[in-house]
Coordinates of C-alpha atoms in Angstrom, one line a residue:
M609 CA 16.9 21.5 3.1
I610 CA 16.4 20.8 6.8
T611 CA 19.6 19.8 8.5
C612 CA 19.4 17.3 11.3
I613 CA 21.3 15.0 13.7
A614 CA 20.2 11.6 15.0
I615 CA 20.9 10.2 18.5
D616 CA 20.2 6.7 19.7
D617 CA 22.3 4.4 21.8
E618 CA 21.0 1.3 20.0
P619 CA 23.1 0.8 16.8
L620 CA 20.3 -0.9 14.9
A621 CA 17.8 1.7 15.8
L622 CA 20.2 4.4 14.9
K623 CA 20.9 2.8 11.5
Q624 CA 17.2 2.7 10.8
L625 CA 16.9 6.4 11.6
I626 CA 19.8 7.2 9.3
D627 CA 18.2 5.1 6.5
Y628 CA 14.9 6.9 6.9
I629 CA 16.5 10.3 6.9
D630 CA 18.6 9.5 3.8
K631 CA 15.4 8.5 1.8
T632 CA 13.6 11.7 2.8
P633 CA 14.6 14.4 0.3
F634 CA 14.1 17.5 2.4
L635 CA 16.2 16.1 5.3
K636 CA 20.0 16.3 5.4
L637 CA 21.8 14.3 8.0
E638 CA 24.8 16.1 9.4
K639 CA 25.9 13.7 12.1
S640 CA 24.7 10.7 14.0
F641 CA 25.6 9.7 17.6
T642 CA 25.2 6.8 20.0
S643 CA 25.8 9.1 22.9
A644 CA 23.9 12.3 23.9
I645 CA 27.1 13.6 25.5
K646 CA 29.0 13.4 22.2
A647 CA 26.1 15.2 20.5
L648 CA 26.4 18.0 23.1
D649 CA 30.1 18.4 22.1
Y650 CA 29.1 18.6 18.4
L651 CA 26.4 21.2 19.0
Q652 CA 28.8 23.5 20.8
E653 CA 30.4 24.1 17.4
N654 CA 27.6 23.3 15.0
Q655 CA 24.0 24.2 14.4
V656 CA 21.2 22.1 12.9
D657 CA 17.5 22.6 12.3
L658 CA 16.1 19.3 13.7
M659 CA 17.2 16.6 16.1
F660 CA 15.9 13.0 16.3
V661 CA 16.6 11.9 19.9
D662 CA 16.0 8.7 21.7
I663 CA 14.5 9.4 25.2
N664 CA 15.8 6.3 27.1
M665 CA 19.6 6.5 26.9
P666 CA 22.3 5.8 29.6
D667 CA 24.4 8.6 31.1
L668 CA 22.2 11.4 29.7
S669 CA 18.5 10.8 28.7
G670 CA 17.0 12.4 25.7
L671 CA 14.9 14.7 28.0
D672 CA 17.8 15.8 30.0
F673 CA 19.8 16.3 26.8
L674 CA 17.2 18.7 25.5
K675 CA 16.9 20.5 28.9
S676 CA 20.7 21.1 28.9
L677 CA 20.6 23.1 25.6
T678 CA 20.2 26.9 25.8
N679 CA 18.9 27.4 22.3
P680 CA 17.9 24.0 21.0
A681 CA 16.9 23.0 17.6
K682 CA 13.5 21.4 17.1
V683 CA 13.4 17.8 18.4
I684 CA 11.4 14.7 17.5
F685 CA 11.7 12.3 20.3
I686 CA 12.1 8.5 19.6
T687 CA 10.8 6.3 22.4
A688 CA 9.7 2.8 23.2
Y689 CA 7.5 4.2 26.0
R690 CA 4.5 6.3 25.0
E691 CA 4.2 7.8 28.6
F692 CA 7.5 9.7 28.1
A693 CA 5.9 11.7 25.3
V694 CA 3.9 13.9 27.7
E695 CA 7.0 15.1 29.4
G696 CA 8.6 15.6 26.0
F697 CA 5.8 18.0 24.9
Q698 CA 6.2 19.9 28.2
I699 CA 9.7 20.9 27.1
D700 CA 8.5 21.9 23.6
A701 CA 9.2 18.8 21.5
A702 CA 8.0 19.1 18.0
D703 CA 6.7 15.5 18.0
Y704 CA 7.4 12.0 19.1
I705 CA 7.5 8.6 17.4
V706 CA 7.0 5.3 19.2
K707 CA 9.3 2.3 18.5
P708 CA 9.2 0.2 16.4
I709 CA 9.2 2.8 13.7
A710 CA 7.7 2.3 10.3
Y711 CA 8.8 4.7 7.6
S712 CA 5.2 5.8 7.1
E713 CA 5.0 7.0 10.7
F714 CA 8.5 8.7 10.4
L715 CA 7.4 10.5 7.2
K716 CA 4.1 11.6 8.8
S717 CA 6.0 13.1 11.8
V718 CA 8.6 14.9 9.7
N719 CA 6.0 16.2 7.3
K720 CA 4.0 17.6 10.2
T721 CA 7.1 19.1 11.7
K722 CA 8.2 20.7 8.4
E723 CA 4.8 22.3 7.8
R724 CA 4.7 23.6 11.4
Y725 CA 8.2 25.0 11.8
F726 CA 10.0 25.1 8.4
T727 CA 7.4 26.3 6.0
N728 CA 9.6 29.2 4.9
K729 CA 12.8 27.2 4.8
E730 CA 11.7 24.9 1.9
E731 CA 11.3 26.5 -1.5
A732 CA 8.9 24.7 -3.8
A733 CA 10.6 23.4 -6.9
S734 CA 9.9 25.0 -10.3
I735 CA 10.9 23.9 -13.8
Q736 CA 12.1 25.7 -16.9
T737 CA 12.7 23.6 -20.0
N738 CA 13.6 23.6 -23.7
D739 CA 13.9 20.7 -26.1
Q740 CA 17.4 19.6 -24.9
F741 CA 17.4 20.1 -21.1
L742 CA 15.6 21.5 -18.1
F743 CA 16.4 23.6 -15.1
I744 CA 14.9 22.5 -11.8
K745 CA 14.9 25.0 -9.0
S746 CA 14.8 23.4 -5.6
D747 CA 16.4 24.0 -2.2
Y748 CA 17.7 27.4 -3.3
K749 CA 19.7 25.9 -6.1
I750 CA 19.1 25.7 -9.9
V751 CA 20.2 22.5 -11.5
R752 CA 20.5 21.9 -15.2
I753 CA 19.6 18.4 -16.3
D754 CA 20.2 17.2 -19.9
F755 CA 17.3 15.0 -21.1
D756 CA 19.8 12.5 -22.5
T757 CA 21.3 11.9 -19.0
I758 CA 17.9 10.9 -17.4
K759 CA 17.3 7.2 -17.1
Y760 CA 14.0 7.3 -15.2
I761 CA 12.0 9.5 -12.8
E762 CA 10.5 8.1 -9.6
G763 CA 7.6 9.8 -7.9
M764 CA 7.1 9.5 -4.2
R765 CA 4.1 11.4 -2.8
D766 CA 5.0 15.1 -3.0
Y767 CA 8.5 14.8 -4.5
I768 CA 10.4 13.2 -7.3
R769 CA 13.7 11.5 -7.6
I770 CA 15.4 11.9 -11.0
H771 CA 17.8 9.0 -11.7
L772 CA 20.7 10.0 -13.9
E773 CA 23.6 8.3 -15.7
G774 CA 26.8 8.4 -13.7
Q775 CA 25.4 10.8 -11.1
K776 CA 23.5 10.7 -7.8
P777 CA 19.8 11.1 -8.1
I778 CA 18.4 14.6 -7.9
M779 CA 15.4 15.2 -5.7
A780 CA 12.8 17.9 -5.8
I781 CA 9.5 18.7 -4.1
M782 CA 7.2 18.3 -7.0
G783 CA 4.5 15.9 -8.3
I784 CA 5.3 13.4 -11.0
K785 CA 2.4 14.8 -13.1
K786 CA 3.9 18.3 -13.1
V787 CA 7.4 17.1 -14.3
M788 CA 5.7 15.0 -17.0
E789 CA 4.1 18.1 -18.5
H790 CA 7.6 19.5 -19.1
L791 CA 9.2 16.5 -20.7
P792 CA 9.3 15.9 -24.5
M793 CA 6.8 13.2 -25.4
D794 CA 9.0 11.7 -28.0
K795 CA 11.6 10.9 -25.4
F796 CA 9.7 10.2 -22.2
M797 CA 6.7 8.1 -21.2
Q798 CA 4.9 7.6 -18.0
V799 CA 4.5 3.8 -17.5
H800 CA 3.3 3.7 -13.9
R801 CA 1.7 6.2 -11.5
S802 CA 5.2 6.3 -9.8
F803 CA 7.5 6.1 -12.8
I804 CA 8.5 8.0 -16.0
V805 CA 11.1 6.4 -18.2
N806 CA 13.4 7.7 -20.9
L807 CA 12.4 5.7 -23.9
R808 CA 15.8 5.9 -25.4
K809 CA 17.4 4.3 -22.4
I810 CA 15.3 1.2 -22.5
T811 CA 17.3 -1.9 -23.5
T812 CA 15.4 -4.8 -21.9
I813 CA 11.7 -5.5 -21.3
E814 CA 10.7 -8.6 -19.3
R815 CA 7.1 -9.5 -18.4
N816 CA 5.7 -6.0 -18.4
R817 CA 8.7 -4.7 -16.6
I818 CA 11.5 -2.5 -17.8
L819 CA 14.9 -3.5 -16.7
F820 CA 17.5 -0.9 -16.0
D821 CA 21.0 -1.4 -14.7
N822 CA 21.7 -2.7 -11.2
N823 CA 18.7 -5.0 -11.6
I824 CA 16.2 -2.2 -11.3
Y825 CA 12.8 -3.3 -12.5
I826 CA 10.2 -0.7 -13.3
P827 CA 6.6 -2.0 -13.7
V828 CA 4.3 -1.1 -16.6
S829 CA 0.8 -0.7 -15.1
D830 CA -2.5 -1.5 -16.8
Q831 CA -3.3 2.2 -17.0
F832 CA -0.3 2.9 -19.3
K833 CA 0.1 -0.6 -20.8
D834 CA -1.6 0.2 -24.2
A835 CA 0.4 3.3 -24.9
F836 CA 3.6 1.6 -24.0
Q837 CA 2.8 -1.4 -26.2
N838 CA 2.0 0.9 -29.1
Y839 CA 5.5 2.4 -28.7
I840 CA 7.0 -1.1 -28.7
D841 CA 5.0 -2.2 -31.7
N842 CA 6.0 0.9 -33.7
N843 CA 9.6 0.3 -33.1
F844 CA 9.6 -3.6 -33.3
L845 CA 11.7 -5.2 -36.0
K846 CA 9.5 -7.8 -37.7

């Protein structure tokens, strides 16, 4: 897990950064600030791996903030002005992102930074399973997950999010194809390139969509439609 802080004097821009960090599984937000001066106070007592820093801020700019640190963490600058990026690289910035920020650009930047500077920090996930539960190893921890607690699994590029009953989702760096290979076929089915569902947790199907709680609709794509329909037909009360 890569620990980080976010600094931006614009509350809406800072909220967007926080949202992007929260949805990126290998990032852990330790603190956010609307003032670079307050961030300096925090860093006197705390260490992080990565900082997201707006360049154009009052009192202390992002560039001056970085120059004031004696042993700074890696920094990704956020800026509305592309010309500031050159000076950012001169003081060893990892990358920069130009506002307005799309999540795709944010993810591209943090992936590049992770590969360049944190390749040994992240440990690839592995799986050990039996017929009742699995162990997932990720971020230096081993987590046991009972199959009966899994509602569905969401795949997002190089990682998965396992949605559980009564718990926060568990995320691991792993492809959805790999995790499917370790799930019992009588309990789980892939219904979309990005979704695996626990067949025993399905209660409502509506227009080729599976409805879970909190109004979560999971689509059944054409690629998996026939297999899913066969499952429904075999368990349909006529």
